[in-house]
C-alpha cells in the first residue's frame, strides 16, 4: 500500500499557513501577529519587528512597540507606514503606539473578501497536493508496486483526505468571518 502520510502532512502544513494568514488579518482588536510580516533594516538585514523589540498590548485596541535599540524608532515607524496595515503609528520618542480603530462595515466586508481569498488559496494548495498524491499512486501502480484494486482504494483515501481538509478550511474561514463581523 502506498504511504500517503507525506501528503497528509502537506495538507496539514497548508492549514498552518492559512492560520498564519488569518492571524495577520486584523479584526478590530490589537493582535501582535499583524506585525509579523513587517520587517525593518537592522544591521543590514531585514528583521521582523518582533525580533528588534518588545510588543505589548496594554488594552484590546492598542499595541505598543518598544525597540531594544532606540535608534530603530524612526525605522520601525517608517516600515509600519509603508506596510498595508493601514494604521498610523504614534512615536513618542521611546515607544511606538498603534491604535486600532473600530472596523467600519465596509472594512469588515473587505476583510471577509480577503479571508475568502486566503481560503480559496488554501483549497487550491490542498487540491494540488491531491493531484500529486494521485500521480504518485498511478506511478506506483505502473511500476507494479500496487495492484489496480490498491490503486483505486488509495485514490479513494486521497479523495477522503482532501474532502476532510477542504472541510477544515471552510470551518476556519467561517470562524474568521464570524470574528470579523462581530461588533
Tab-separated table of N, CA and C in Angstrom:
chain	number	residue	atom	x	y	z
A	1	UNK	N	0.852	-1.202	0.000
A	1	UNK	CA	0.000	0.000	0.000
A	1	UNK	C	0.887	1.251	0.000
A	2	UNK	N	0.482	2.232	-0.755
A	2	UNK	CA	1.254	3.480	-0.858
A	2	UNK	C	1.172	4.251	0.458
A	3	UNK	N	2.269	4.881	0.834
A	3	UNK	CA	2.304	5.687	2.052
A	3	UNK	C	1.812	7.096	1.723
A	4	UNK	N	0.659	7.435	2.272
A	4	UNK	CA	0.050	8.734	1.958
A	4	UNK	C	0.269	9.758	3.070
A	5	UNK	N	1.036	9.375	4.097
A	5	UNK	CA	1.277	10.282	5.231
A	5	UNK	C	1.965	11.577	4.789
A	6	UNK	N	2.898	11.461	3.829
A	6	UNK	CA	3.616	12.667	3.376
A	6	UNK	C	2.638	13.684	2.786
A	7	UNK	N	1.594	13.198	2.115
A	7	UNK	CA	0.625	14.108	1.502
A	7	UNK	C	-0.297	14.710	2.560
A	8	UNK	N	-0.612	13.900	3.574
A	8	UNK	CA	-1.428	14.430	4.669
A	8	UNK	C	-0.650	15.526	5.413
A	9	UNK	N	0.667	15.326	5.597
A	9	UNK	CA	1.484	16.352	6.258
A	9	UNK	C	1.473	17.652	5.456
A	10	UNK	N	1.506	17.534	4.128
A	10	UNK	CA	1.478	18.737	3.282
A	10	UNK	C	0.144	19.468	3.438
A	11	UNK	N	-0.943	18.694	3.532
A	11	UNK	CA	-2.259	19.319	3.719
A	11	UNK	C	-2.339	19.992	5.082
A	12	UNK	N	-1.761	19.351	6.096
A	12	UNK	CA	-1.738	19.928	7.443
A	12	UNK	C	-0.941	21.232	7.437
A	13	UNK	N	0.173	21.248	6.705
A	13	UNK	CA	1.008	22.450	6.593
A	13	UNK	C	0.210	23.587	5.936
A	14	UNK	N	-0.622	23.246	4.961
A	14	UNK	CA	-1.467	24.250	4.313
A	14	UNK	C	-2.390	24.908	5.334
A	15	UNK	N	-2.945	24.101	6.255
A	15	UNK	CA	-3.811	24.666	7.298
A	15	UNK	C	-3.022	25.593	8.223
A	16	UNK	N	-1.767	25.225	8.515
A	16	UNK	CA	-0.932	26.085	9.362
A	16	UNK	C	-0.677	27.425	8.676
A	17	UNK	N	-0.405	27.389	7.388
A	17	UNK	CA	-0.175	28.623	6.623
A	17	UNK	C	-1.447	29.481	6.630
A	18	UNK	N	-2.597	28.829	6.454
A	18	UNK	CA	-3.871	29.553	6.463
A	18	UNK	C	-4.095	30.218	7.823
A	19	UNK	N	-3.828	29.494	8.892
A	19	UNK	CA	-3.996	30.061	10.235
A	19	UNK	C	-3.068	31.272	10.416
A	20	UNK	N	-1.858	31.169	9.888
A	20	UNK	CA	-0.911	32.285	9.964
A	20	UNK	C	-1.438	33.487	9.164
A	21	UNK	N	-1.968	33.218	7.967
A	21	UNK	CA	-2.549	34.294	7.150
A	21	UNK	C	-3.710	34.960	7.888
A	22	UNK	N	-4.556	34.147	8.516
A	22	UNK	CA	-5.701	34.691	9.247
A	22	UNK	C	-5.241	35.523	10.438
A	23	UNK	N	-4.130	35.142	11.055
A	23	UNK	CA	-3.607	35.901	12.192
A	23	UNK	C	-3.206	37.305	11.791
A	24	UNK	N	-2.820	37.463	10.532
A	24	UNK	CA	-2.398	38.777	10.057
A	24	UNK	C	-3.579	39.652	9.642
A	25	UNK	N	-4.777	39.085	9.584
A	25	UNK	CA	-5.974	39.870	9.260
A	25	UNK	C	-6.507	40.455	10.556
A	26	UNK	N	-6.442	41.767	10.669
A	26	UNK	CA	-6.853	42.359	11.944
A	26	UNK	C	-8.368	42.461	12.039
A	27	UNK	N	-8.875	42.071	13.181
A	27	UNK	CA	-10.321	42.024	13.371
A	27	UNK	C	-10.793	43.076	14.372
A	28	UNK	N	-10.204	44.270	14.322
A	28	UNK	CA	-10.648	45.334	15.220
A	28	UNK	C	-10.008	45.265	16.595
A	29	UNK	N	-9.278	44.195	16.862
A	29	UNK	CA	-8.559	44.056	18.125
A	29	UNK	C	-7.070	44.114	17.819
A	30	UNK	N	-6.318	44.565	18.803
A	30	UNK	CA	-4.863	44.583	18.641
A	30	UNK	C	-4.354	43.149	18.721
A	31	UNK	N	-3.556	42.770	17.743
A	31	UNK	CA	-3.001	41.427	17.695
A	31	UNK	C	-1.585	41.565	17.147
A	32	UNK	N	-0.604	41.164	17.932
A	32	UNK	CA	0.797	41.335	17.530
A	32	UNK	C	1.120	40.603	16.224
A	33	UNK	N	0.322	39.612	15.849
A	33	UNK	CA	0.583	38.865	14.615
A	33	UNK	C	0.499	39.749	13.375
A	34	UNK	N	-0.232	40.853	13.447
A	34	UNK	CA	-0.332	41.718	12.267
A	34	UNK	C	1.026	42.328	11.915
A	35	UNK	N	1.950	42.320	12.863
A	35	UNK	CA	3.276	42.889	12.620
A	35	UNK	C	4.272	41.856	12.095
A	36	UNK	N	3.882	40.579	12.080
A	36	UNK	CA	4.811	39.509	11.684
A	36	UNK	C	5.403	39.701	10.295
A	37	UNK	N	4.639	40.264	9.390
A	37	UNK	CA	5.105	40.407	8.005
A	37	UNK	C	5.915	41.679	7.769
A	38	UNK	N	5.940	42.552	8.763
A	38	UNK	CA	6.651	43.829	8.601
A	38	UNK	C	8.082	43.678	9.111
A	39	UNK	N	9.043	44.028	8.238
A	39	UNK	CA	10.444	43.928	8.624
A	39	UNK	C	11.105	45.299	8.580
A	40	UNK	N	12.162	45.439	9.368
A	40	UNK	CA	12.954	46.667	9.371
A	40	UNK	C	14.403	46.296	9.075
A	41	UNK	N	15.129	47.249	8.543
A	41	UNK	CA	16.546	47.048	8.239
A	41	UNK	C	17.314	47.172	9.556
A	42	UNK	N	17.940	46.084	9.989
A	42	UNK	CA	18.676	46.083	11.252
A	42	UNK	C	20.064	45.513	10.993
A	43	UNK	N	21.075	46.334	11.062
A	43	UNK	CA	22.453	45.954	10.722
A	43	UNK	C	22.519	45.317	9.339
A	44	UNK	N	21.818	45.920	8.397
A	44	UNK	CA	21.862	45.475	7.009
A	44	UNK	C	21.025	44.249	6.699
A	45	UNK	N	20.241	43.772	7.666
A	45	UNK	CA	19.432	42.570	7.463
A	45	UNK	C	17.962	42.886	7.707
A	46	UNK	N	17.058	42.491	6.789
A	46	UNK	CA	15.630	42.670	7.063
A	46	UNK	C	15.231	41.778	8.241
A	47	UNK	N	14.731	42.394	9.294
A	47	UNK	CA	14.413	41.682	10.530
A	47	UNK	C	12.968	41.970	10.935
A	48	UNK	N	12.189	40.941	11.306
A	48	UNK	CA	10.811	41.182	11.768
A	48	UNK	C	10.808	42.100	13.000
A	49	UNK	N	9.790	42.930	13.090
A	49	UNK	CA	9.697	43.888	14.200
A	49	UNK	C	9.750	43.174	15.555
A	50	UNK	N	9.123	42.018	15.643
A	50	UNK	CA	9.103	41.269	16.908
A	50	UNK	C	10.480	40.842	17.383
A	51	UNK	N	11.484	40.882	16.499
A	51	UNK	CA	12.833	40.471	16.884
A	51	UNK	C	13.752	41.647	17.207
A	52	UNK	N	13.231	42.870	17.125
A	52	UNK	CA	14.059	44.035	17.460
A	52	UNK	C	13.507	44.808	18.651
A	53	UNK	N	12.457	44.288	19.276
A	53	UNK	CA	11.887	44.980	20.418
A	53	UNK	C	10.779	44.164	21.050
A	54	UNK	N	10.164	44.767	22.055
A	54	UNK	CA	9.071	44.121	22.774
A	54	UNK	C	7.748	44.673	22.259
A	55	UNK	N	6.804	43.765	21.997
A	55	UNK	CA	5.470	44.182	21.559
A	55	UNK	C	4.501	43.803	22.672
A	56	UNK	N	3.764	44.800	23.146
A	56	UNK	CA	2.786	44.521	24.203
A	56	UNK	C	1.445	45.122	23.817
A	57	UNK	N	0.408	44.676	24.519
A	57	UNK	CA	-0.938	45.162	24.249
A	57	UNK	C	-1.569	45.617	25.563
A	58	UNK	N	-1.417	46.917	25.890
A	58	UNK	CA	-1.946	47.403	27.163
A	58	UNK	C	-3.481	47.377	27.240
A	59	UNK	N	-4.150	47.442	26.098
A	59	UNK	CA	-5.607	47.313	26.064
A	59	UNK	C	-5.988	46.616	24.756
A	60	UNK	N	-7.250	46.209	24.615
A	60	UNK	CA	-7.634	45.399	23.448
A	60	UNK	C	-7.426	46.061	22.084
A	61	UNK	N	-7.305	47.390	22.032
A	61	UNK	CA	-7.191	48.042	20.726
A	61	UNK	C	-5.864	48.762	20.521
A	62	UNK	N	-4.868	48.493	21.372
A	62	UNK	CA	-3.581	49.179	21.263
A	62	UNK	C	-2.418	48.191	21.325
A	63	UNK	N	-1.445	48.416	20.452
A	63	UNK	CA	-0.174	47.690	20.531
A	63	UNK	C	0.915	48.705	20.821
A	64	UNK	N	1.859	48.341	21.667
A	64	UNK	CA	2.994	49.211	21.980
A	64	UNK	C	4.261	48.455	21.596
A	65	UNK	N	5.085	49.108	20.765
A	65	UNK	CA	6.351	48.513	20.330
A	65	UNK	C	7.475	49.293	20.995
A	66	UNK	N	8.277	48.586	21.782
A	66	UNK	CA	9.411	49.223	22.445
A	66	UNK	C	10.685	48.559	21.930
A	67	UNK	N	11.373	49.240	20.986
A	67	UNK	CA	12.598	48.646	20.435
A	67	UNK	C	13.710	48.615	21.482
A	68	UNK	N	14.558	47.589	21.396
A	68	UNK	CA	15.697	47.492	22.309
A	68	UNK	C	16.753	48.519	21.952
A	69	UNK	N	16.801	48.893	20.687
A	69	UNK	CA	17.744	49.898	20.214
A	69	UNK	C	16.931	51.136	19.828
A	70	UNK	N	17.042	52.198	20.617
A	70	UNK	CA	16.255	53.409	20.402
A	70	UNK	C	16.411	54.024	19.021
A	71	UNK	N	17.540	53.764	18.371
A	71	UNK	CA	17.767	54.349	17.045
A	71	UNK	C	16.836	53.724	15.993
A	72	UNK	N	16.151	52.659	16.345
A	72	UNK	CA	15.252	51.996	15.392
A	72	UNK	C	13.840	52.587	15.360
A	73	UNK	N	13.543	53.505	16.284
A	73	UNK	CA	12.177	54.060	16.345
A	73	UNK	C	11.705	54.586	14.996
A	74	UNK	N	12.502	55.440	14.386
A	74	UNK	CA	12.119	56.039	13.095
A	74	UNK	C	11.979	54.958	12.013
A	75	UNK	N	12.893	53.988	12.009
A	75	UNK	CA	12.868	52.922	11.002
A	75	UNK	C	11.597	52.079	11.143
A	76	UNK	N	11.250	51.739	12.391
A	76	UNK	CA	10.035	50.952	12.638
A	76	UNK	C	8.807	51.753	12.221
A	77	UNK	N	8.791	53.019	12.606
A	77	UNK	CA	7.661	53.887	12.257
A	77	UNK	C	7.471	53.933	10.736
A	78	UNK	N	8.560	54.115	10.008
A	78	UNK	CA	8.511	54.197	8.542
A	78	UNK	C	8.022	52.862	7.953
A	79	UNK	N	8.526	51.743	8.488
A	79	UNK	CA	8.136	50.414	7.980
A	79	UNK	C	6.634	50.180	8.158
A	80	UNK	N	6.086	50.625	9.281
A	80	UNK	CA	4.645	50.456	9.527
A	80	UNK	C	3.846	51.354	8.582
A	81	UNK	N	4.338	52.572	8.342
A	81	UNK	CA	3.632	53.489	7.449
A	81	UNK	C	3.566	52.961	6.021
A	82	UNK	N	4.636	52.347	5.533
A	82	UNK	CA	4.638	51.867	4.143
A	82	UNK	C	4.008	50.476	3.995
A	83	UNK	N	3.701	49.816	5.114
A	83	UNK	CA	3.066	48.496	5.047
A	83	UNK	C	1.585	48.670	4.690
A	84	UNK	N	0.905	47.532	4.480
A	84	UNK	CA	-0.525	47.586	4.165
A	84	UNK	C	-1.388	47.512	5.421
A	85	UNK	N	-0.802	47.837	6.572
A	85	UNK	CA	-1.511	47.742	7.846
A	85	UNK	C	-2.638	48.765	7.947
A	86	UNK	N	-2.425	49.939	7.377
A	86	UNK	CA	-3.476	50.960	7.385
A	86	UNK	C	-3.627	51.669	8.718
A	87	UNK	N	-2.592	51.657	9.529
A	87	UNK	CA	-2.631	52.336	10.829
A	87	UNK	C	-1.448	53.282	10.899
A	88	UNK	N	-1.708	54.506	11.387
A	88	UNK	CA	-0.645	55.489	11.510
A	88	UNK	C	0.016	55.317	12.885
A	89	UNK	N	1.312	54.995	12.923
A	89	UNK	CA	1.985	54.810	14.212
A	89	UNK	C	2.202	56.141	14.930
A	90	UNK	N	2.154	56.101	16.260
A	90	UNK	CA	2.402	57.287	17.073
A	90	UNK	C	3.723	57.065	17.819
A	91	UNK	N	4.701	57.917	17.518
A	91	UNK	CA	6.039	57.791	18.089
A	91	UNK	C	6.214	58.864	19.157
A	92	UNK	N	6.453	58.436	20.423
A	92	UNK	CA	6.646	59.434	21.484
A	92	UNK	C	8.120	59.574	21.886
A	93	UNK	N	9.024	59.011	21.071
A	93	UNK	CA	10.446	59.122	21.366
A	93	UNK	C	11.003	57.928	22.135
A	94	UNK	N	10.121	57.143	22.772
A	94	UNK	CA	10.558	55.944	23.493
A	94	UNK	C	9.890	54.684	22.947
A	95	UNK	N	8.603	54.810	22.630
A	95	UNK	CA	7.842	53.664	22.119
A	95	UNK	C	6.985	54.107	20.936
A	96	UNK	N	6.499	53.124	20.201
A	96	UNK	CA	5.557	53.406	19.115
A	96	UNK	C	4.230	52.774	19.494
A	97	UNK	N	3.182	53.573	19.411
A	97	UNK	CA	1.840	53.070	19.707
A	97	UNK	C	1.058	52.902	18.415
A	98	UNK	N	0.340	51.793	18.339
A	98	UNK	CA	-0.575	51.559	17.218
A	98	UNK	C	-1.965	51.422	17.806
A	99	UNK	N	-2.844	52.354	17.469
A	99	UNK	CA	-4.212	52.294	17.969
A	99	UNK	C	-5.094	51.775	16.839
A	100	UNK	N	-5.725	50.641	17.078
A	100	UNK	CA	-6.570	50.008	16.072
A	100	UNK	C	-7.985	50.578	16.181
A	101	UNK	N	-8.443	51.256	15.139
A	101	UNK	CA	-9.797	51.803	15.176
A	101	UNK	C	-10.830	50.688	15.057
A	102	UNK	N	-12.045	50.970	15.503
A	102	UNK	CA	-13.125	50.008	15.287
A	102	UNK	C	-13.293	49.850	13.788
A	103	UNK	N	-13.596	48.657	13.358
A	103	UNK	CA	-13.761	48.418	11.927
A	103	UNK	C	-15.109	48.942	11.439
A	104	UNK	N	-15.088	49.597	10.286
A	104	UNK	CA	-16.337	50.020	9.665
A	104	UNK	C	-16.947	48.814	8.956
A	105	UNK	N	-18.223	48.907	8.645
A	105	UNK	CA	-18.909	47.822	7.934
A	105	UNK	C	-18.213	47.536	6.599
A	106	UNK	N	-17.823	48.615	5.913
A	106	UNK	CA	-17.151	48.466	4.619
A	106	UNK	C	-15.817	47.727	4.768
A	107	UNK	N	-15.043	48.097	5.803
A	107	UNK	CA	-13.743	47.450	6.037
A	107	UNK	C	-13.937	45.975	6.416
A	108	UNK	N	-14.977	45.695	7.188
A	108	UNK	CA	-15.265	44.303	7.556
A	108	UNK	C	-15.534	43.467	6.307
A	109	UNK	N	-16.281	44.046	5.362
A	109	UNK	CA	-16.591	43.316	4.131
A	109	UNK	C	-15.334	43.088	3.302
A	110	UNK	N	-14.452	44.101	3.261
A	110	UNK	CA	-13.172	43.938	2.551
A	110	UNK	C	-12.360	42.803	3.172
A	111	UNK	N	-12.329	42.781	4.502
A	111	UNK	CA	-11.555	41.752	5.196
A	111	UNK	C	-12.152	40.366	4.992
A	112	UNK	N	-13.493	40.267	4.918
A	112	UNK	CA	-14.094	38.947	4.672
A	112	UNK	C	-13.751	38.467	3.264
A	113	UNK	N	-13.654	39.409	2.316
A	113	UNK	CA	-13.226	39.024	0.960
A	113	UNK	C	-11.789	38.507	0.998
A	114	UNK	N	-10.947	39.163	1.787
A	114	UNK	CA	-9.552	38.742	1.923
A	114	UNK	C	-9.498	37.334	2.550
A	115	UNK	N	-10.329	37.105	3.548
A	115	UNK	CA	-10.396	35.790	4.201
A	115	UNK	C	-10.825	34.720	3.195
A	116	UNK	N	-11.823	35.054	2.379
A	116	UNK	CA	-12.279	34.101	1.351
A	116	UNK	C	-11.153	33.787	0.358
A	117	UNK	N	-10.381	34.809	-0.005
A	117	UNK	CA	-9.263	34.599	-0.930
A	117	UNK	C	-8.218	33.671	-0.300
A	118	UNK	N	-7.878	33.918	0.959
A	118	UNK	CA	-6.929	33.040	1.653
A	118	UNK	C	-7.473	31.605	1.683
A	119	UNK	N	-8.778	31.474	1.942
A	119	UNK	CA	-9.406	30.157	1.978
A	119	UNK	C	-9.328	29.459	0.626
A	120	UNK	N	-9.607	30.222	-0.436
A	120	UNK	CA	-9.527	29.640	-1.789
A	120	UNK	C	-8.101	29.220	-2.124
A	121	UNK	N	-7.132	30.055	-1.750
A	121	UNK	CA	-5.730	29.711	-1.986
A	121	UNK	C	-5.366	28.406	-1.272
A	122	UNK	N	-5.861	28.252	-0.034
A	122	UNK	CA	-5.578	27.031	0.732
A	122	UNK	C	-6.219	25.821	0.058
A	123	UNK	N	-7.452	25.993	-0.441
A	123	UNK	CA	-8.128	24.881	-1.122
A	123	UNK	C	-7.370	24.471	-2.384
A	124	UNK	N	-6.884	25.463	-3.127
A	124	UNK	CA	-6.110	25.175	-4.340
A	124	UNK	C	-4.844	24.387	-3.955
A	125	UNK	N	-4.183	24.820	-2.878
A	125	UNK	CA	-2.969	24.121	-2.427
A	125	UNK	C	-3.286	22.675	-2.048
A	126	UNK	N	-4.407	22.468	-1.366
A	126	UNK	CA	-4.809	21.112	-0.969
A	126	UNK	C	-5.120	20.270	-2.204
A	127	UNK	N	-5.799	20.873	-3.171
A	127	UNK	CA	-6.108	20.128	-4.408
A	127	UNK	C	-4.829	19.795	-5.178
A	128	UNK	N	-3.844	20.673	-5.133
A	128	UNK	CA	-2.559	20.381	-5.773
A	128	UNK	C	-1.865	19.201	-5.095
A	129	UNK	N	-1.965	19.143	-3.767
A	129	UNK	CA	-1.402	18.005	-3.036
A	129	UNK	C	-2.143	16.730	-3.446
A	130	UNK	N	-3.472	16.825	-3.584
A	130	UNK	CA	-4.257	15.663	-4.015
A	130	UNK	C	-3.774	15.182	-5.389
A	131	UNK	N	-3.584	16.127	-6.318
A	131	UNK	CA	-3.117	15.765	-7.658
A	131	UNK	C	-1.771	15.056	-7.584
A	132	UNK	N	-0.851	15.599	-6.766
A	132	UNK	CA	0.463	14.968	-6.609
A	132	UNK	C	0.335	13.560	-6.028
A	133	UNK	N	-0.566	13.407	-5.059
A	133	UNK	CA	-0.759	12.093	-4.426
A	133	UNK	C	-1.322	11.090	-5.430
A	134	UNK	N	-2.279	11.512	-6.237
A	134	UNK	CA	-2.865	10.621	-7.246
A	134	UNK	C	-1.802	10.234	-8.273
A	135	UNK	N	-0.990	11.187	-8.700
A	135	UNK	CA	0.108	10.890	-9.638
A	135	UNK	C	1.071	9.871	-9.030
A	136	UNK	N	1.383	10.056	-7.756
A	136	UNK	CA	2.276	9.150	-7.036
A	136	UNK	C	1.718	7.728	-7.049
A	137	UNK	N	0.423	7.608	-6.768
A	137	UNK	CA	-0.230	6.292	-6.732
A	137	UNK	C	-0.253	5.670	-8.130
A	138	UNK	N	-0.556	6.454	-9.143
A	138	UNK	CA	-0.602	5.927	-10.517
A	138	UNK	C	0.776	5.418	-10.954
A	139	UNK	N	1.820	6.170	-10.599
A	139	UNK	CA	3.176	5.743	-10.952
A	139	UNK	C	3.525	4.443	-10.237
A	140	UNK	N	3.142	4.346	-8.967
A	140	UNK	CA	3.419	3.128	-8.198
A	140	UNK	C	2.694	1.942	-8.826
A	141	UNK	N	1.482	2.167	-9.316
A	141	UNK	CA	0.717	1.079	-9.941
A	141	UNK	C	1.367	0.658	-11.258
A	142	UNK	N	1.837	1.633	-12.019
A	142	UNK	CA	2.501	1.327	-13.291
A	142	UNK	C	3.786	0.542	-13.082
A	143	UNK	N	4.515	0.853	-11.988
A	143	UNK	CA	5.755	0.147	-11.687
A	143	UNK	C	5.475	-1.268	-11.159
A	144	UNK	N	4.217	-1.555	-10.860
A	144	UNK	CA	3.868	-2.865	-10.340
A	144	UNK	C	3.940	-2.947	-8.827
A	145	UNK	N	4.103	-1.788	-8.155
A	145	UNK	CA	4.161	-1.782	-6.689
A	145	UNK	C	2.776	-1.890	-6.073
A	146	UNK	N	1.739	-1.573	-6.849
A	146	UNK	CA	0.360	-1.617	-6.366
A	146	UNK	C	-0.500	-2.392	-7.356
A	147	UNK	N	-1.488	-3.090	-6.823
A	147	UNK	CA	-2.475	-3.711	-7.714
A	147	UNK	C	-3.484	-2.637	-8.103
A	148	UNK	N	-4.303	-2.951	-9.085
A	148	UNK	CA	-5.303	-1.977	-9.527
A	148	UNK	C	-6.309	-1.687	-8.415
A	149	UNK	N	-6.660	-2.727	-7.658
A	149	UNK	CA	-7.592	-2.532	-6.538
A	149	UNK	C	-6.978	-1.625	-5.469
A	150	UNK	N	-5.680	-1.844	-5.181
A	150	UNK	CA	-4.997	-0.995	-4.204
A	150	UNK	C	-4.944	0.455	-4.694
A	151	UNK	N	-4.743	0.631	-6.000
A	151	UNK	CA	-4.704	1.975	-6.573
A	151	UNK	C	-6.052	2.660	-6.373
A	152	UNK	N	-7.136	1.951	-6.670
A	152	UNK	CA	-8.478	2.540	-6.518
A	152	UNK	C	-8.747	2.891	-5.057
A	153	UNK	N	-8.346	2.001	-4.131
A	153	UNK	CA	-8.552	2.267	-2.707
A	153	UNK	C	-7.723	3.491	-2.287
A	154	UNK	N	-6.466	3.556	-2.751
A	154	UNK	CA	-5.605	4.691	-2.401
A	154	UNK	C	-6.190	5.994	-2.937
A	155	UNK	N	-6.704	5.966	-4.169
A	155	UNK	CA	-7.302	7.181	-4.740
A	155	UNK	C	-8.531	7.601	-3.954
A	156	UNK	N	-9.308	6.635	-3.474
A	156	UNK	CA	-10.482	6.962	-2.649
A	156	UNK	C	-10.015	7.570	-1.315
A	157	UNK	N	-8.961	6.977	-0.723
A	157	UNK	CA	-8.416	7.516	0.534
A	157	UNK	C	-7.912	8.945	0.343
A	158	UNK	N	-7.264	9.186	-0.787
A	158	UNK	CA	-6.751	10.532	-1.093
A	158	UNK	C	-7.920	11.517	-1.203
A	159	UNK	N	-8.994	11.100	-1.881
A	159	UNK	CA	-10.154	11.985	-2.029
A	159	UNK	C	-10.800	12.255	-0.673
A	160	UNK	N	-10.905	11.214	0.168
A	160	UNK	CA	-11.479	11.394	1.510
A	160	UNK	C	-10.633	12.370	2.326
A	161	UNK	N	-9.312	12.230	2.219
A	161	UNK	CA	-8.394	13.121	2.929
A	161	UNK	C	-8.562	14.562	2.432
A	162	UNK	N	-8.662	14.701	1.121
A	162	UNK	CA	-8.849	16.031	0.522
A	162	UNK	C	-10.147	16.653	1.030
A	163	UNK	N	-11.229	15.891	1.010
A	163	UNK	CA	-12.525	16.395	1.478
A	163	UNK	C	-12.443	16.836	2.946
A	164	UNK	N	-11.742	16.039	3.753
A	164	UNK	CA	-11.587	16.359	5.182
A	164	UNK	C	-10.879	17.705	5.359
A	165	UNK	N	-9.799	17.920	4.599
A	165	UNK	CA	-9.036	19.162	4.750
A	165	UNK	C	-9.759	20.362	4.132
A	166	UNK	N	-10.479	20.150	3.037
A	166	UNK	CA	-11.281	21.238	2.451
A	166	UNK	C	-12.346	21.679	3.470
A	167	UNK	N	-12.945	20.693	4.163
A	167	UNK	CA	-13.959	21.000	5.183
A	167	UNK	C	-13.326	21.813	6.320
A	168	UNK	N	-12.105	21.451	6.723
A	168	UNK	CA	-11.411	22.206	7.781
A	168	UNK	C	-11.156	23.651	7.339
A	169	UNK	N	-10.778	23.827	6.064
A	169	UNK	CA	-10.551	25.183	5.535
A	169	UNK	C	-11.852	25.981	5.625
A	170	UNK	N	-12.965	25.366	5.204
A	170	UNK	CA	-14.267	26.044	5.259
A	170	UNK	C	-14.624	26.431	6.697
A	171	UNK	N	-14.344	25.524	7.643
A	171	UNK	CA	-14.629	25.821	9.055
A	171	UNK	C	-13.791	26.995	9.548
A	172	UNK	N	-12.501	26.992	9.182
A	172	UNK	CA	-11.621	28.092	9.601
A	172	UNK	C	-12.082	29.419	9.003
A	173	UNK	N	-12.493	29.396	7.729
A	173	UNK	CA	-12.979	30.620	7.074
A	173	UNK	C	-14.252	31.116	7.755
A	174	UNK	N	-15.157	30.202	8.053
A	174	UNK	CA	-16.412	30.573	8.711
A	174	UNK	C	-16.164	31.197	10.072
A	175	UNK	N	-15.234	30.612	10.815
A	175	UNK	CA	-14.908	31.124	12.146
A	175	UNK	C	-14.306	32.528	12.053
A	176	UNK	N	-13.399	32.734	11.084
A	176	UNK	CA	-12.760	34.045	10.926
A	176	UNK	C	-13.785	35.088	10.446
A	177	UNK	N	-14.676	34.692	9.536
A	177	UNK	CA	-15.735	35.606	9.077
A	177	UNK	C	-16.597	36.043	10.254
A	178	UNK	N	-16.957	35.076	11.098
A	178	UNK	CA	-17.799	35.384	12.260
A	178	UNK	C	-17.084	36.371	13.188
A	179	UNK	N	-15.782	36.141	13.386
A	179	UNK	CA	-14.974	37.030	14.230
A	179	UNK	C	-14.950	38.436	13.641
A	180	UNK	N	-14.834	38.548	12.316
A	180	UNK	CA	-14.771	39.861	11.664
A	180	UNK	C	-16.099	40.600	11.746
A	181	UNK	N	-17.190	39.870	11.688
A	181	UNK	CA	-18.492	40.527	11.664
A	181	UNK	C	-19.034	40.849	13.061
A	182	UNK	N	-18.333	40.384	14.122
A	182	UNK	CA	-18.748	40.764	15.474
A	182	UNK	C	-18.560	42.251	15.667
A	183	UNK	N	-19.457	42.844	16.397
A	183	UNK	CA	-19.315	44.298	16.641
A	183	UNK	C	-18.940	44.538	18.089
